[in-house]
Amino acid sequence: MSRFHPEGNKAAGVDAAAVDALAKQVKGLVLTPDDEQYDAERAGHQTTRRHRPDVIVSAAGPADVEAAVTFANGHGLPVAVQGTGHALSAVAAEGGVLINTSRMTDVRMNAEAGTVWVGAGVRWDQVIPEAVAAGLAPLSGSAPGVGVVSYTLGGGLGLLSRRYGYAADHVRSIDVVTADGRLRYVTEISDPDLFWALRGGRDNFGVVTGIEVDLMPITTIYGGGLFFDAGSAAEVLDTYARWTTTVPDEMTSSIALISFPEVPALPAPLRGRYVVHIRIAYAADTLGAGEGLVAPLRALNPFIDTVAEMPFTEGGSIHNDPPFPGAFESGTALLREFDSATVHALLEHVGHQAPVPHVVELRHLGGRLAHPSAVPNAVGHRDARYAINVVSRLERAEITDIRPAHERVFAEIAPWTTGGRALNFMNGENDAKDVASAYNPKDYQRLTELKAVYDPQNTFRLNHNIPPAVTG
Ligand SMILES: Cc1cc2nc3c(=O)[nH]c(=O)nc-3n(C[C@H](O)[C@H](O)[C@H](O)COP(=O)(O)OP(=O)(O)OC[C@H]3O[C@@H](n4cnc5c(N)ncnc54)[C@H](O)[C@@H]3O)c2cc1C
């Protein structure tokens, strides 16, 4: 499948003969900026910023990833990775090697063991139907189109999280090509340090080619959405905040303030409207208690109510995240508390009158998320009670207006934040201090020390980077 130019592959700053040699070596595609397919291969769900590498290797399998990393090493180039392109990378590659994993889509279900092994290009929507058919559910998140590997290694906050914890807490093994170009099979036993660091450190320690994760004995949940008019935002948020302090661990939920655009693709009642959306995913062994648990929220008179028993395969309808690509800017924080005073502070800066259209999403943490992983990993901040994300689409506002507007929201709610962040919700430009804030300080120190062991040249730096510790 390798692609050649009759006149040789050209890449700025990279020897064309070396690119040709690489193209002969790999089974997948090797592309340079002159190639017609170059733009398609670097495109992803996020359209705000794209990698513009010297060379793209669209890997057909782990051997291609080994070849690409070895090639990058030989030329002193950094390596970026892209699966679905859902995350806005902290550093868009200008040069270097981009490894596109989207063709590595093998899935091996082991229903008896309750596990699944997936290749690096697999998205949750490929796993969910097969798992549910086998009587199981993965620890997937709000959007089924997100990639399994990156979601999981970034923590993985999903529909079943308060019952089972982070997806990163349920990883059995990881296949990874490290900076030395070597494919390693990493487990708790084979390499405990690297296994610890990958689960939370995500893309800082290598290119993951496959991952084996646990599945849970769930096929049906009591879930859906409750939509309220923005006029009752204060009351709904306040009630939700109190409600979250009472619910069992089997109840995972979030609430969002959403400014919907005026587009025909949306159902008429939501078009052009500012609404409050509560998302429910109740996953107990028997679902009978669900209705009673949701009753205090229903009492606030939602104008749309889709909460009912549903197969886990329909879980994507709970949040209804947009499945089409778009340009976003977002900010994130973890909160220690969310009460009437927080609601008041938040509503000062969001709503229909806010200077830029936005989605403000508050996810309820706690439950199993508050416990350490049975096999320790680098996912931190387990004492946080809520995660808050503020997202604005660039199609609807200027970046120069969005950034200050988001900053004002986070400044206003600062008294309730922990200072920490969830890596998976950190998009785009983040400085070293921001990246460090995704970890507990001791864990961050250990991550920098392990980075110095596994990636001393910081080959994997086109990411939310953990730099190698400087010793001596
Ligand atoms: C609409 C939407 C909904 C979301 N919902 C949730 C949610 O419910 N819970 C949650 O926890 N997160 C959620 N996220 C965040 C999401 O989990 C992260 O953005 C995740 O990194 C996306 O992974 P990806 O492979 O799909 O995207 P990509 O952009 O392809 O990858 C993201 C980053 O991961 C790294 N990476 C990708 N593949 C590999 C690999 N094989 N080896 C090493 N590093 C790799 C790359 O450095 C890349 O920059 C959501 C994001 C979006 C856009």
Coordinates of C-alpha atoms and ligand atoms in Angstrom, one line a residue:
M1 CA 0.0 0.0 0.0
S2 CA 3.0 2.3 0.2
R3 CA 2.8 5.3 -2.1
F4 CA 5.6 6.6 -4.2
H5 CA 6.1 9.7 -6.2
P6 CA 7.7 9.0 -9.6
E7 CA 10.2 11.8 -8.7
G8 CA 10.7 10.6 -5.2
N9 CA 8.9 11.6 -1.9
K10 CA 9.8 15.1 -0.8
A11 CA 9.6 16.3 2.8
A12 CA 11.0 19.6 4.0
G13 CA 14.1 19.0 6.0
V14 CA 14.0 15.2 5.4
D15 CA 16.0 13.3 2.9
A16 CA 13.7 12.2 0.0
A17 CA 15.6 9.0 -0.5
A18 CA 15.1 8.1 3.2
V19 CA 11.4 8.7 2.8
D20 CA 11.3 6.4 -0.2
A21 CA 13.1 3.8 1.8
L22 CA 10.6 4.1 4.6
A23 CA 7.8 3.8 2.1
K24 CA 9.2 0.6 0.9
Q25 CA 9.5 -0.7 4.4
V26 CA 6.0 -0.1 5.7
K27 CA 2.7 -1.8 4.7
G28 CA 0.6 1.3 5.2
L29 CA 0.9 4.7 3.6
V30 CA 3.9 7.1 3.7
L31 CA 2.9 10.6 2.7
T32 CA 4.6 14.0 2.4
P33 CA 3.1 17.4 1.9
D34 CA 3.1 17.0 -1.9
D35 CA 0.8 14.0 -1.8
E36 CA -2.8 14.4 -2.7
Q37 CA -3.9 12.3 0.3
Y38 CA -1.7 14.3 2.8
D39 CA -4.5 16.6 3.9
A40 CA -7.0 13.8 4.3
E41 CA -4.6 11.8 6.5
R42 CA -3.9 14.6 8.9
A43 CA -7.6 15.7 9.2
G44 CA -9.5 14.8 12.3
H45 CA -12.6 15.5 14.3
Q46 CA -11.1 18.7 15.6
T47 CA -10.6 21.2 12.8
T48 CA -9.2 24.1 14.8
R49 CA -5.6 23.2 14.3
R50 CA -3.9 20.4 12.4
H51 CA -0.5 18.8 12.4
R52 CA 1.6 19.7 9.4
P53 CA 4.3 17.1 9.6
D54 CA 7.1 16.4 7.2
V55 CA 6.0 12.8 6.9
I56 CA 2.8 11.0 7.7
V57 CA 2.9 7.2 8.3
S58 CA -0.6 5.8 8.2
A59 CA 0.3 2.6 9.9
A60 CA -1.2 -0.8 8.9
G61 CA 0.2 -2.4 12.1
P62 CA 2.8 -2.3 14.9
A63 CA 5.7 -3.0 12.5
D64 CA 4.9 0.2 10.6
V65 CA 4.8 2.1 13.9
E66 CA 8.2 0.7 14.8
A67 CA 9.6 1.7 11.4
A68 CA 8.1 5.2 11.7
V69 CA 9.6 5.8 15.2
T70 CA 13.0 4.4 14.1
F71 CA 12.9 6.7 11.1
A72 CA 12.0 9.7 13.3
N73 CA 14.9 8.8 15.6
G74 CA 17.3 8.5 12.7
H75 CA 16.4 12.1 11.6
G76 CA 16.1 13.7 15.0
L77 CA 12.4 14.3 14.4
P78 CA 9.6 14.5 16.9
V79 CA 6.7 12.1 16.7
A80 CA 3.0 13.0 16.9
V81 CA 0.1 10.5 17.0
Q82 CA -3.4 10.7 15.7
G83 CA -6.3 8.2 16.0
T84 CA -9.5 10.0 15.3
G85 CA -8.3 13.6 15.9
H86 CA -10.9 14.2 18.6
A87 CA -8.4 16.0 20.8
L88 CA -6.9 19.3 19.9
S89 CA -3.2 18.7 20.3
A90 CA -1.3 21.0 22.7
V91 CA 1.4 21.3 20.0
A92 CA 0.4 21.1 16.4
A93 CA 3.4 19.5 14.6
E94 CA 5.2 21.8 12.2
G95 CA 7.4 19.2 10.7
G96 CA 8.3 15.8 12.3
V97 CA 6.5 12.5 11.8
L98 CA 2.8 12.0 12.3
I99 CA 1.7 8.4 12.9
N100 CA -1.9 7.9 11.9
T101 CA -3.3 4.8 13.6
S102 CA -6.8 4.9 12.2
R103 CA -6.3 1.8 10.0
M104 CA -5.3 -0.4 13.0
T105 CA -8.9 -1.5 13.7
D106 CA -8.6 -5.1 15.0
V107 CA -10.9 -6.0 17.8
R108 CA -10.5 -9.3 19.8
M109 CA -13.3 -9.9 22.2
N110 CA -12.8 -12.4 25.0
A111 CA -16.3 -12.6 26.5
E112 CA -15.3 -15.4 28.9
A113 CA -12.5 -13.4 30.4
G114 CA -14.6 -10.2 30.2
T115 CA -11.9 -8.4 28.3
V116 CA -11.4 -6.9 24.8
W117 CA -8.1 -6.2 23.0
V118 CA -8.3 -3.3 20.5
G119 CA -5.9 -1.9 18.0
A120 CA -4.9 1.7 18.2
G121 CA -7.4 3.0 15.6
V122 CA -10.5 1.5 17.2
R123 CA -13.2 3.8 18.3
W124 CA -15.8 2.9 21.0
D125 CA -18.6 2.6 18.5
Q126 CA -16.8 -0.4 17.1
V127 CA -16.5 -2.1 20.5
I128 CA -19.9 -1.3 22.0
P129 CA -22.3 -3.4 19.9
E130 CA -20.0 -6.5 20.0
A131 CA -19.5 -6.2 23.7
V132 CA -23.2 -5.8 24.4
A133 CA -24.0 -8.8 22.2
A134 CA -21.7 -10.7 24.5
G135 CA -23.6 -9.4 27.6
L136 CA -20.9 -6.8 28.4
A137 CA -20.2 -3.1 28.3
P138 CA -17.0 -1.1 28.0
L139 CA -16.1 1.9 30.1
S140 CA -16.7 4.2 27.2
G141 CA -17.5 7.9 27.4
S142 CA -20.1 10.3 26.2
A143 CA -19.1 10.2 22.5
P144 CA -18.9 6.7 20.9
G145 CA -16.7 8.2 18.1
V146 CA -13.8 8.8 20.4
G147 CA -10.7 6.5 20.2
V148 CA -10.4 3.7 22.8
V149 CA -6.6 4.0 23.4
S150 CA -6.2 7.7 24.0
Y151 CA -9.5 8.1 25.9
T152 CA -8.4 5.2 28.2
L153 CA -4.8 6.3 28.7
G154 CA -6.0 9.9 29.4
G155 CA -8.1 8.7 32.3
G156 CA -11.4 7.9 30.6
L157 CA -14.5 9.3 32.3
G158 CA -17.5 7.4 31.1
L159 CA -21.1 6.6 31.4
L160 CA -20.4 3.9 34.1
S161 CA -17.6 5.8 35.9
R162 CA -19.1 6.4 39.3
R163 CA -19.8 2.7 39.6
Y164 CA -16.5 1.3 38.1
G165 CA -14.0 4.2 38.2
Y166 CA -11.7 5.4 35.4
A167 CA -11.2 3.4 32.2
A168 CA -7.5 3.7 33.0
D169 CA -8.1 1.6 36.2
H170 CA -9.3 -1.3 34.1
V171 CA -6.4 -1.9 31.7
R172 CA -4.9 -5.4 31.5
S173 CA -2.0 -4.9 29.0
I174 CA -0.6 -2.3 26.6
D175 CA 1.4 -2.9 23.4
V176 CA 3.5 0.2 22.9
V177 CA 6.4 1.3 20.6
T178 CA 8.7 3.3 22.8
A179 CA 11.1 6.0 21.7
D180 CA 13.8 3.4 21.0
G181 CA 11.6 2.0 18.2
R182 CA 10.9 -1.2 20.1
L183 CA 7.5 -2.8 20.4
R184 CA 6.9 -3.8 24.1
Y185 CA 4.1 -5.8 25.7
V186 CA 3.6 -4.0 29.0
T187 CA 1.7 -5.3 32.0
E188 CA 1.7 -4.8 35.7
I189 CA 4.2 -7.7 35.9
S190 CA 6.4 -7.2 32.8
D191 CA 7.2 -3.5 33.3
P192 CA 5.3 -2.0 36.3
D193 CA 6.9 1.5 35.9
L194 CA 5.9 1.9 32.3
F195 CA 2.5 0.3 32.9
W196 CA 1.9 2.9 35.7
A197 CA 3.1 5.8 33.5
L198 CA 1.2 5.0 30.4
R199 CA -2.1 4.9 32.2
G200 CA -2.5 8.6 32.8
G201 CA 0.7 9.8 31.0
R202 CA -1.0 8.9 27.7
D203 CA 1.1 9.9 24.7
N204 CA 4.3 10.8 26.5
F205 CA 5.9 7.3 26.6
G206 CA 5.3 5.8 23.2
V207 CA 2.9 5.0 20.5
V208 CA 0.4 2.5 21.8
T209 CA -0.5 -0.1 19.1
G210 CA -3.0 -2.0 21.1
I211 CA -4.7 -2.2 24.5
E212 CA -6.5 -4.9 26.5
V213 CA -9.3 -3.6 28.8
D214 CA -11.9 -5.0 31.1
L215 CA -15.6 -5.1 30.1
M216 CA -18.4 -4.8 32.7
P217 CA -21.5 -7.1 33.0
I218 CA -23.9 -4.4 31.8
T219 CA -26.2 -4.4 28.8
T220 CA -29.0 -2.1 29.8
I221 CA -29.1 1.2 31.7
Y222 CA -31.7 3.6 32.9
G223 CA -30.6 6.7 31.0
G224 CA -31.3 9.6 28.8
G225 CA -31.7 13.3 28.9
L226 CA -33.9 15.9 30.6
F227 CA -34.1 19.3 28.9
F228 CA -35.2 22.4 30.8
D229 CA -35.8 26.0 29.7
A230 CA -32.9 28.3 30.5
G231 CA -35.3 30.5 32.5
S232 CA -35.2 27.8 35.2
A233 CA -31.4 27.4 35.0
A234 CA -30.7 28.6 38.6
E235 CA -33.3 26.3 40.1
V236 CA -32.3 23.3 38.0
L237 CA -28.6 23.7 38.7
D238 CA -29.2 24.2 42.4
T239 CA -31.5 21.1 42.6
Y240 CA -29.0 19.1 40.6
A241 CA -26.1 20.1 42.8
R242 CA -28.0 19.0 45.9
W243 CA -29.2 15.8 44.2
T244 CA -25.7 14.7 43.4
T245 CA -24.9 14.6 47.1
T246 CA -27.6 12.0 47.6
V247 CA -27.3 9.5 44.7
P248 CA -25.7 6.0 44.8
D249 CA -22.5 5.2 43.0
E250 CA -24.5 3.4 40.2
M251 CA -25.8 6.8 39.2
T252 CA -23.5 8.7 36.8
S253 CA -24.7 12.0 35.5
S254 CA -23.8 15.4 34.2
I255 CA -25.6 18.7 33.6
A256 CA -25.0 21.1 30.7
L257 CA -26.0 24.7 29.8
I258 CA -26.2 24.6 26.0
S259 CA -26.6 27.4 23.5
F260 CA -27.9 25.6 20.5
P261 CA -27.4 27.1 17.1
E262 CA -30.3 27.8 14.7
V263 CA -29.7 24.8 12.4
P264 CA -32.3 22.5 10.7
A265 CA -30.3 19.4 11.9
L266 CA -31.5 20.0 15.4
P267 CA -35.0 19.0 16.7
A268 CA -37.3 22.0 16.5
P269 CA -37.7 22.4 20.3
L270 CA -33.9 22.9 20.7
R271 CA -33.2 25.0 17.6
G272 CA -31.6 28.4 18.5
R273 CA -32.5 27.9 22.1
Y274 CA -30.5 28.1 25.4
V275 CA -31.3 25.1 27.5
V276 CA -30.3 23.1 30.6
H277 CA -29.6 19.4 29.8
I278 CA -29.3 16.8 32.5
R279 CA -27.7 13.5 31.4
I280 CA -28.5 10.4 33.3
A281 CA -26.8 6.9 33.2
Y282 CA -28.0 4.7 36.0
A283 CA -26.3 1.3 35.9
A284 CA -27.3 -0.9 38.8
D285 CA -27.8 -4.7 38.7
T286 CA -31.6 -4.1 38.7
L287 CA -32.8 -0.8 37.3
G288 CA -36.1 -0.5 39.3
A289 CA -34.8 2.2 41.6
G290 CA -33.9 4.5 38.6
E291 CA -37.3 6.2 38.3
G292 CA -37.4 7.1 42.0
L293 CA -33.9 8.4 41.8
V294 CA -34.7 10.7 38.9
A295 CA -38.0 11.9 40.3
P296 CA -36.7 15.0 42.1
L297 CA -35.3 16.2 38.7
R298 CA -38.4 15.3 36.8
A299 CA -40.4 17.4 39.3
L300 CA -38.8 20.5 37.8
N301 CA -40.8 19.9 34.6
P302 CA -38.4 19.2 31.7
F303 CA -39.8 20.0 28.3
I304 CA -38.1 17.0 26.9
D305 CA -37.6 13.8 28.9
T306 CA -35.9 10.8 27.2
V307 CA -34.9 9.0 30.4
A308 CA -35.9 5.3 30.2
E309 CA -34.4 1.8 30.2
M310 CA -32.2 1.6 27.1
P311 CA -29.7 -0.8 25.7
F312 CA -26.1 0.3 26.4
T313 CA -25.7 0.5 22.6
E314 CA -27.8 3.6 22.7
G315 CA -25.6 5.3 25.3
G316 CA -24.3 7.9 22.8
S317 CA -27.8 9.4 22.8
I318 CA -27.5 10.5 26.4
H319 CA -25.1 13.4 25.8
N320 CA -25.8 13.6 22.1
D321 CA -22.3 15.1 21.5
P322 CA -22.0 16.3 17.9
P323 CA -20.7 13.4 15.7
F324 CA -19.5 15.7 12.9
P325 CA -16.1 17.5 12.8
G326 CA -15.8 21.0 14.0
A327 CA -13.6 23.7 15.4
F328 CA -13.6 24.1 19.2
E329 CA -11.9 26.1 21.9
S330 CA -12.4 24.8 25.5
G331 CA -11.3 25.1 29.0
T332 CA -11.6 22.7 31.9
A333 CA -11.2 22.6 35.7
L334 CA -11.9 20.2 38.6
L335 CA -14.1 21.4 41.5
R336 CA -14.1 20.4 45.1
E337 CA -17.7 21.6 45.5
F338 CA -20.7 22.8 43.5
D339 CA -23.4 24.5 45.5
S340 CA -25.8 27.5 45.3
A341 CA -23.0 30.0 45.5
T342 CA -21.2 28.3 42.6
V343 CA -24.4 28.3 40.6
H344 CA -24.8 32.0 41.2
A345 CA -21.2 32.7 40.3
L346 CA -21.4 30.6 37.1
L347 CA -24.6 32.1 35.9
E348 CA -23.1 35.6 36.1
H349 CA -21.0 34.8 33.1
V350 CA -22.9 32.2 31.1
G351 CA -26.3 32.1 29.6
H352 CA -28.1 33.6 26.6
Q353 CA -26.6 37.0 27.2
A354 CA -23.0 35.7 27.4
P355 CA -20.6 37.3 24.9
V356 CA -19.9 34.0 23.1
P357 CA -22.2 31.0 22.6
H358 CA -21.0 28.0 24.6
V359 CA -21.7 24.7 26.3
V360 CA -20.9 24.5 30.0
E361 CA -20.8 21.0 31.2
L362 CA -20.5 19.8 34.8
R363 CA -19.8 16.1 35.3
H364 CA -20.4 14.5 38.7
L365 CA -17.4 12.6 39.9
G366 CA -16.9 10.7 43.2
G367 CA -18.2 7.2 43.7
R368 CA -15.6 4.7 42.5
L369 CA -13.7 7.5 40.8
A370 CA -12.6 8.7 44.3
H371 CA -10.8 5.4 45.0
P372 CA -7.3 4.6 43.9
S373 CA -6.9 2.1 41.0
A374 CA -6.4 -1.5 42.2
V375 CA -3.2 -1.4 40.1
P376 CA -1.9 2.1 40.7
N377 CA -1.6 4.5 37.8
A378 CA -0.9 8.1 37.1
V379 CA -4.5 9.3 37.0
G380 CA -4.8 11.8 39.8
H381 CA -7.1 14.3 41.5
R382 CA -9.4 11.6 42.8
D383 CA -10.7 13.8 45.5
A384 CA -12.3 16.2 43.0
R385 CA -16.1 16.1 43.1
Y386 CA -17.0 17.6 39.7
A387 CA -15.3 18.3 36.4
I388 CA -16.4 21.4 34.5
N389 CA -15.8 22.0 30.8
V390 CA -16.6 25.2 28.8
V391 CA -16.6 24.7 25.1
S392 CA -17.3 27.2 22.3
R393 CA -17.4 26.6 18.6
L394 CA -15.2 28.7 16.4
E395 CA -17.9 28.8 13.7
R396 CA -20.0 30.9 16.1
A397 CA -17.5 33.3 17.7
E398 CA -14.0 34.7 17.2
I399 CA -11.2 33.1 19.1
T400 CA -10.2 36.5 20.4
D401 CA -13.6 36.8 22.1
I402 CA -13.8 33.2 23.2
R403 CA -10.6 33.1 25.2
P404 CA -11.3 36.1 27.5
A405 CA -14.9 34.9 27.9
H406 CA -13.8 31.5 29.1
E407 CA -11.1 33.0 31.3
R408 CA -13.8 35.1 33.0
V409 CA -15.9 32.0 33.7
F410 CA -12.9 30.1 35.3
A411 CA -11.9 33.2 37.3
E412 CA -15.4 33.5 38.7
I413 CA -15.6 29.9 39.8
A414 CA -11.9 29.8 41.0
P415 CA -12.9 29.6 44.7
W416 CA -14.4 26.2 44.1
T417 CA -11.7 24.7 41.9
T418 CA -9.0 22.3 43.1
G419 CA -6.3 23.6 40.9
G420 CA -6.2 20.3 39.1
R421 CA -7.5 19.3 35.6
A422 CA -8.5 16.1 33.8
L423 CA -6.1 15.4 31.0
N424 CA -8.8 14.2 28.6
F425 CA -10.6 17.5 28.7
M426 CA -7.4 19.6 28.2
N427 CA -7.5 20.7 24.6
G428 CA -5.1 22.9 22.6
E429 CA -2.4 25.1 23.9
N430 CA -1.4 24.3 27.4
D431 CA 1.9 25.3 29.0
A432 CA 4.0 23.1 31.2
K433 CA 2.3 24.3 34.3
D434 CA -1.1 23.4 32.9
V435 CA 0.0 19.9 31.9
A436 CA 1.5 19.4 35.4
S437 CA -1.9 20.4 36.8
A438 CA -3.3 17.1 35.4
Y439 CA -1.4 15.1 37.9
N440 CA -0.8 14.9 41.6
P441 CA 2.6 16.6 42.2
K442 CA 4.4 13.5 43.4
D443 CA 3.1 11.5 40.4
Y444 CA 4.2 14.3 38.0
Q445 CA 7.7 14.2 39.4
R446 CA 7.8 10.4 38.9
L447 CA 6.4 10.8 35.4
T448 CA 9.3 13.2 34.5
E449 CA 11.8 10.7 36.0
L450 CA 10.3 7.8 33.9
K451 CA 10.2 10.1 30.8
A452 CA 14.0 10.5 31.3
V453 CA 14.3 6.7 31.2
Y454 CA 11.9 5.8 28.4
D455 CA 12.1 9.0 26.2
P456 CA 15.2 10.9 27.2
Q457 CA 15.2 12.9 23.9
N458 CA 11.6 13.8 24.3
T459 CA 10.7 12.4 20.9
F460 CA 7.1 12.3 22.0
R461 CA 6.7 16.0 22.6
L462 CA 4.0 17.0 20.2
N463 CA 1.4 16.5 22.9
H464 CA 0.5 17.6 26.4
N465 CA 4.2 17.2 27.2
I466 CA 5.8 15.8 30.3
P467 CA 9.5 16.8 29.9
P468 CA 12.3 14.4 31.0
A469 CA 13.6 15.1 34.4
V470 CA 17.0 16.8 34.4
T471 CA 19.4 14.9 36.6
G472 CA 22.9 15.7 37.9
Ligands
LIG1 C1 -17.1 15.1 21.6 C2 -16.1 14.6 22.6 C3 -16.6 13.9 23.7 C4 -15.7 13.4 24.7 N1 -16.1 12.7 25.8 C5 -15.3 12.3 26.7 C6 -15.7 11.5 27.8 O1 -16.9 11.3 28.0 N2 -14.8 11.1 28.7 C7 -13.5 11.4 28.5 O2 -12.7 10.9 29.4 N3 -13.0 12.0 27.5 C8 -13.9 12.5 26.6 N4 -13.4 13.2 25.5 C9 -12.0 13.5 25.4 C10 -11.3 12.4 24.6 O3 -11.3 11.2 25.4 C11 -9.9 12.8 24.3 O4 -9.9 13.9 23.5 C12 -9.1 11.7 23.7 O5 -7.7 12.0 23.7 C13 -9.5 11.5 22.2 O6 -8.8 10.4 21.7 P1 -8.9 10.2 20.1 O7 -8.0 9.0 19.8 O8 -10.3 10.0 19.7 O9 -8.3 11.5 19.5 P2 -6.9 11.9 18.9 O10 -7.0 13.4 18.7 O11 -6.6 11.1 17.7 O12 -5.9 11.6 20.0 C14 -5.7 12.4 21.1 C15 -4.3 12.5 21.6 O13 -4.0 11.2 22.1 C16 -2.7 10.8 21.7 N5 -2.9 9.4 21.0 C17 -3.8 9.0 20.1 N6 -3.6 7.8 19.8 C18 -2.5 7.4 20.5 C19 -1.8 6.1 20.5 N7 -2.1 5.1 19.8 N8 -0.7 6.1 21.4 C20 -0.3 7.1 22.1 N9 -1.0 8.3 22.1 C21 -2.0 8.4 21.3 C22 -2.2 11.7 20.7 O14 -1.1 12.4 21.2 C23 -3.3 12.7 20.4 O15 -2.9 14.1 20.5 C24 -14.3 13.7 24.5 C25 -13.8 14.5 23.4 C26 -14.7 14.9 22.5 C27 -14.2 15.7 21.3

